Amino acid sequence: TCDTGDQQTTAAVRLKEPAAKIVERLKDVTACEGEDVVFECRLSQETAQDAQWFLGDVPLQSNEMNEIRVQGTRHSLILRKVTLEDCGSVSFKVGQHSSAA
């Protein structure tokens, strides 16, 4: 704000946070039935709230079969005790960016 006594003007500064990018992509994993499988990727920044994991086209959430972790810029998916039905594409999406294995 600039105030000269009889006149005043005000302006605002707004910052737009840059979109997160995937800087370390997912890698393919081979496992035996019944084992736990871990997928990891790393983002360019910590504040990525629109990140989502998928098994095929199905969005995943943390539950007794899947564990989703976020530690700083590292995002992890643990598939517990995989079965043959778990074979297929795992993908991670954040904003306009995605990685699959």
GROMACS .gro file of N, CA, C and O in nm, residues 43-101:
model
  236
   43LEU      N    1   0.956  -3.705  -0.655
   43LEU     CA    2   0.906  -3.584  -0.719
   43LEU      C    3   1.003  -3.468  -0.700
   43LEU      O    4   1.092  -3.473  -0.617
   44SER      N    5   0.980  -3.362  -0.776
   44SER     CA    6   1.065  -3.244  -0.770
   44SER      C    7   1.039  -3.159  -0.646
   44SER      O    8   1.120  -3.074  -0.611
   45GLN      N    9   0.926  -3.180  -0.580
   45GLN     CA   10   0.894  -3.103  -0.460
   45GLN      C   11   0.802  -3.184  -0.370
   45GLN      O   12   0.740  -3.279  -0.412
   46GLU      N   13   0.794  -3.142  -0.243
   46GLU     CA   14   0.718  -3.218  -0.145
   46GLU      C   15   0.568  -3.195  -0.153
   46GLU      O   16   0.491  -3.285  -0.124
   47THR      N   17   0.525  -3.081  -0.190
   47THR     CA   18   0.382  -3.047  -0.180
   47THR      C   19   0.305  -3.089  -0.305
   47THR      O   20   0.262  -3.006  -0.382
   48ALA      N   21   0.291  -3.218  -0.324
   48ALA     CA   22   0.214  -3.272  -0.437
   48ALA      C   23   0.092  -3.342  -0.383
   48ALA      O   24   0.096  -3.459  -0.348
   49GLN      N   25  -0.018  -3.270  -0.371
   49GLN     CA   26  -0.137  -3.325  -0.307
   49GLN      C   27  -0.225  -3.402  -0.403
   49GLN      O   28  -0.315  -3.473  -0.361
   50ASP      N   29  -0.202  -3.390  -0.533
   50ASP     CA   30  -0.288  -3.460  -0.630
   50ASP      C   31  -0.224  -3.589  -0.680
   50ASP      O   32  -0.262  -3.642  -0.783
   51ALA      N   33  -0.128  -3.644  -0.605
   51ALA     CA   34  -0.061  -3.768  -0.645
   51ALA      C   35  -0.155  -3.887  -0.626
   51ALA      O   36  -0.229  -3.894  -0.528
   52GLN      N   37  -0.150  -3.983  -0.722
   52GLN     CA   38  -0.240  -4.099  -0.716
   52GLN      C   39  -0.171  -4.222  -0.775
   52GLN      O   40  -0.107  -4.213  -0.879
   53TRP      N   41  -0.185  -4.336  -0.709
   53TRP     CA   42  -0.136  -4.464  -0.756
   53TRP      C   43  -0.249  -4.541  -0.823
   53TRP      O   44  -0.365  -4.532  -0.781
   54PHE      N   45  -0.213  -4.622  -0.925
   54PHE     CA   46  -0.312  -4.705  -0.996
   54PHE      C   47  -0.255  -4.844  -1.018
   54PHE      O   48  -0.135  -4.860  -1.045
   55LEU      N   49  -0.341  -4.945  -1.010
   55LEU     CA   50  -0.309  -5.081  -1.054
   55LEU      C   51  -0.401  -5.105  -1.172
   55LEU      O   52  -0.522  -5.113  -1.156
   56GLY      N   53  -0.342  -5.109  -1.293
   56GLY     CA   54  -0.423  -5.107  -1.414
   56GLY      C   55  -0.492  -4.971  -1.420
   56GLY      O   56  -0.428  -4.868  -1.409
   57ASP      N   57  -0.624  -4.970  -1.431
   57ASP     CA   58  -0.701  -4.845  -1.432
   57ASP      C   59  -0.764  -4.815  -1.297
   57ASP      O   60  -0.838  -4.718  -1.284
   58VAL      N   61  -0.738  -4.899  -1.197
   58VAL     CA   62  -0.803  -4.887  -1.067
   58VAL      C   63  -0.720  -4.799  -0.973
   58VAL      O   64  -0.605  -4.831  -0.943
   59PRO      N   65  -0.776  -4.686  -0.925
   59PRO     CA   66  -0.702  -4.604  -0.829
   59PRO      C   67  -0.687  -4.679  -0.697
   59PRO      O   68  -0.779  -4.748  -0.653
   60LEU      N   69  -0.571  -4.666  -0.634
   60LEU     CA   70  -0.542  -4.738  -0.510
   60LEU      C   71  -0.545  -4.645  -0.390
   60LEU      O   72  -0.513  -4.526  -0.401
   61GLN      N   73  -0.582  -4.702  -0.276
   61GLN     CA   74  -0.577  -4.633  -0.148
   61GLN      C   75  -0.510  -4.725  -0.049
   61GLN      O   76  -0.505  -4.847  -0.069
   62SER      N   77  -0.458  -4.668   0.059
   62SER     CA   78  -0.398  -4.751   0.164
   62SER      C   79  -0.506  -4.835   0.230
   62SER      O   80  -0.610  -4.783   0.268
   63ASN      N   81  -0.478  -4.965   0.240
   63ASN     CA   82  -0.567  -5.058   0.311
   63ASN      C   83  -0.483  -5.180   0.348
   63ASN      O   84  -0.361  -5.174   0.345
   64GLU      N   85  -0.547  -5.291   0.382
   64GLU     CA   86  -0.471  -5.410   0.425
   64GLU      C   87  -0.391  -5.473   0.311
   64GLU      O   88  -0.295  -5.546   0.334
   65MET      N   89  -0.426  -5.444   0.185
   65MET     CA   90  -0.357  -5.502   0.069
   65MET      C   91  -0.252  -5.406   0.010
   65MET      O   92  -0.158  -5.451  -0.055
   66ASN      N   93  -0.272  -5.276   0.027
   66ASN     CA   94  -0.182  -5.176  -0.032
   66ASN      C   95  -0.142  -5.075   0.075
   66ASN      O   96  -0.226  -5.033   0.153
   67GLU      N   97  -0.015  -5.038   0.075
   67GLU     CA   98   0.029  -4.932   0.165
   67GLU      C   99   0.090  -4.821   0.081
   67GLU      O  100   0.181  -4.846   0.001
   68ILE      N  101   0.039  -4.701   0.097
   68ILE     CA  102   0.091  -4.585   0.025
   68ILE      C  103   0.163  -4.498   0.126
   68ILE      O  104   0.106  -4.462   0.230
   69ARG      N  105   0.288  -4.465   0.096
   69ARG     CA  106   0.370  -4.383   0.186
   69ARG      C  107   0.422  -4.261   0.112
   69ARG      O  108   0.453  -4.268  -0.007
   70VAL      N  109   0.435  -4.153   0.187
   70VAL     CA  110   0.499  -4.032   0.136
   70VAL      C  111   0.600  -3.988   0.239
   70VAL      O  112   0.565  -3.963   0.355
   71GLN      N  113   0.727  -3.981   0.198
   71GLN     CA  114   0.835  -3.935   0.285
   71GLN      C  115   0.910  -3.827   0.209
   71GLN      O  116   0.993  -3.858   0.123
   72GLY      N  117   0.876  -3.702   0.237
   72GLY     CA  118   0.937  -3.591   0.165
   72GLY      C  119   0.893  -3.595   0.019
   72GLY      O  120   0.774  -3.592  -0.011
   73THR      N  121   0.990  -3.608  -0.070
   73THR     CA  122   0.959  -3.612  -0.214
   73THR      C  123   0.943  -3.755  -0.265
   73THR      O  124   0.909  -3.776  -0.381
   74ARG      N  125   0.967  -3.855  -0.178
   74ARG     CA  126   0.959  -3.995  -0.219
   74ARG      C  127   0.820  -4.051  -0.192
   74ARG      O  128   0.769  -4.044  -0.082
   75HIS      N  129   0.759  -4.107  -0.298
   75HIS     CA  130   0.626  -4.169  -0.289
   75HIS      C  131   0.644  -4.319  -0.312
   75HIS      O  132   0.710  -4.359  -0.408
   76SER      N  133   0.587  -4.399  -0.223
   76SER     CA  134   0.601  -4.545  -0.231
   76SER      C  135   0.466  -4.613  -0.228
   76SER      O  136   0.374  -4.568  -0.160
   77LEU      N  137   0.460  -4.723  -0.301
   77LEU     CA  138   0.344  -4.812  -0.298
   77LEU      C  139   0.394  -4.951  -0.264
   77LEU      O  140   0.486  -5.003  -0.329
   78ILE      N  141   0.337  -5.013  -0.160
   78ILE     CA  142   0.370  -5.150  -0.123
   78ILE      C  143   0.246  -5.235  -0.148
   78ILE      O  144   0.141  -5.209  -0.090
   79LEU      N  145   0.259  -5.332  -0.238
   79LEU     CA  146   0.152  -5.428  -0.262
   79LEU      C  147   0.182  -5.550  -0.175
   79LEU      O  148   0.285  -5.615  -0.192
   80ARG      N  149   0.095  -5.581  -0.082
   80ARG     CA  150   0.116  -5.689   0.013
   80ARG      C  151   0.075  -5.824  -0.046
   80ARG      O  152  -0.029  -5.836  -0.109
   81LYS      N  153   0.161  -5.923  -0.026
   81LYS     CA  154   0.132  -6.063  -0.063
   81LYS      C  155   0.067  -6.072  -0.201
   81LYS      O  156  -0.048  -6.112  -0.215
   82VAL      N  157   0.144  -6.033  -0.302
   82VAL     CA  158   0.090  -6.028  -0.438
   82VAL      C  159   0.044  -6.166  -0.485
   82VAL      O  160   0.096  -6.269  -0.443
   83THR      N  161  -0.056  -6.163  -0.574
   83THR     CA  162  -0.107  -6.284  -0.637
   83THR      C  163  -0.096  -6.265  -0.788
   83THR      O  164  -0.063  -6.156  -0.836
   84LEU      N  165  -0.128  -6.369  -0.864
   84LEU     CA  166  -0.123  -6.358  -1.010
   84LEU      C  167  -0.217  -6.251  -1.062
   84LEU      O  168  -0.191  -6.189  -1.165
   85GLU      N  169  -0.325  -6.224  -0.990
   85GLU     CA  170  -0.420  -6.120  -1.032
   85GLU      C  171  -0.360  -5.980  -1.023
   85GLU      O  172  -0.413  -5.886  -1.082
   86ASP      N  173  -0.250  -5.965  -0.948
   86ASP     CA  174  -0.185  -5.834  -0.934
   86ASP      C  175  -0.091  -5.804  -1.049
   86ASP      O  176  -0.039  -5.693  -1.058
   87CYS      N  177  -0.067  -5.901  -1.138
   87CYS     CA  178   0.021  -5.878  -1.253
   87CYS      C  179  -0.039  -5.770  -1.341
   87CYS      O  180  -0.160  -5.765  -1.362
   88GLY      N  181   0.046  -5.685  -1.393
   88GLY     CA  182  -0.001  -5.580  -1.482
   88GLY      C  183   0.070  -5.450  -1.455
   88GLY      O  184   0.173  -5.444  -1.387
   89SER      N  185   0.012  -5.345  -1.505
   89SER     CA  186   0.073  -5.212  -1.498
   89SER      C  187   0.039  -5.142  -1.367
   89SER      O  188  -0.076  -5.136  -1.325
   90VAL      N  189   0.143  -5.088  -1.304
   90VAL     CA  190   0.128  -4.999  -1.189
   90VAL      C  191   0.169  -4.862  -1.238
   90VAL      O  192   0.272  -4.847  -1.304
   91SER      N  193   0.089  -4.761  -1.207
   91SER     CA  194   0.125  -4.626  -1.249
   91SER      C  195   0.107  -4.527  -1.136
   91SER      O  196   0.031  -4.550  -1.042
   92PHE      N  197   0.181  -4.419  -1.147
   92PHE     CA  198   0.177  -4.308  -1.051
   92PHE      C  199   0.154  -4.182  -1.131
   92PHE      O  200   0.223  -4.158  -1.230
   93LYS      N  201   0.056  -4.101  -1.090
   93LYS     CA  202   0.026  -3.978  -1.161
   93LYS      C  203   0.027  -3.861  -1.065
   93LYS      O  204  -0.023  -3.872  -0.952
   94VAL      N  205   0.083  -3.751  -1.111
   94VAL     CA  206   0.078  -3.626  -1.034
   94VAL      C  207   0.064  -3.514  -1.135
   94VAL      O  208   0.146  -3.500  -1.226
   95GLY      N  209  -0.044  -3.439  -1.124
   95GLY     CA  210  -0.070  -3.332  -1.221
   95GLY      C  211  -0.078  -3.388  -1.361
   95GLY      O  212  -0.148  -3.484  -1.387
   96GLN      N  213   0.002  -3.331  -1.452
   96GLN     CA  214   0.006  -3.375  -1.592
   96GLN      C  215   0.108  -3.486  -1.615
   96GLN      O  216   0.125  -3.532  -1.728
   97HIS      N  217   0.180  -3.528  -1.512
   97HIS     CA  218   0.292  -3.623  -1.527
   97HIS      C  219   0.253  -3.761  -1.477
   97HIS      O  220   0.178  -3.774  -1.382
   98SER      N  221   0.310  -3.863  -1.540
   98SER     CA  222   0.284  -3.999  -1.495
   98SER      C  223   0.405  -4.088  -1.525
   98SER      O  224   0.489  -4.057  -1.609
   99SER      N  225   0.413  -4.198  -1.450
   99SER     CA  226   0.516  -4.299  -1.471
   99SER      C  227   0.449  -4.435  -1.451
   99SER      O  228   0.360  -4.448  -1.366
  100ALA      N  229   0.491  -4.534  -1.527
  100ALA     CA  230   0.433  -4.667  -1.516
  100ALA      C  231   0.542  -4.773  -1.519
  100ALA      O  232   0.650  -4.752  -1.575
  101ALA      N  233   0.512  -4.888  -1.456
  101ALA     CA  234   0.604  -5.002  -1.457
  101ALA      C  235   0.520  -5.128  -1.457
  101ALA      O  236   0.400  -5.124  -1.432
   0.00000   0.00000   0.00000
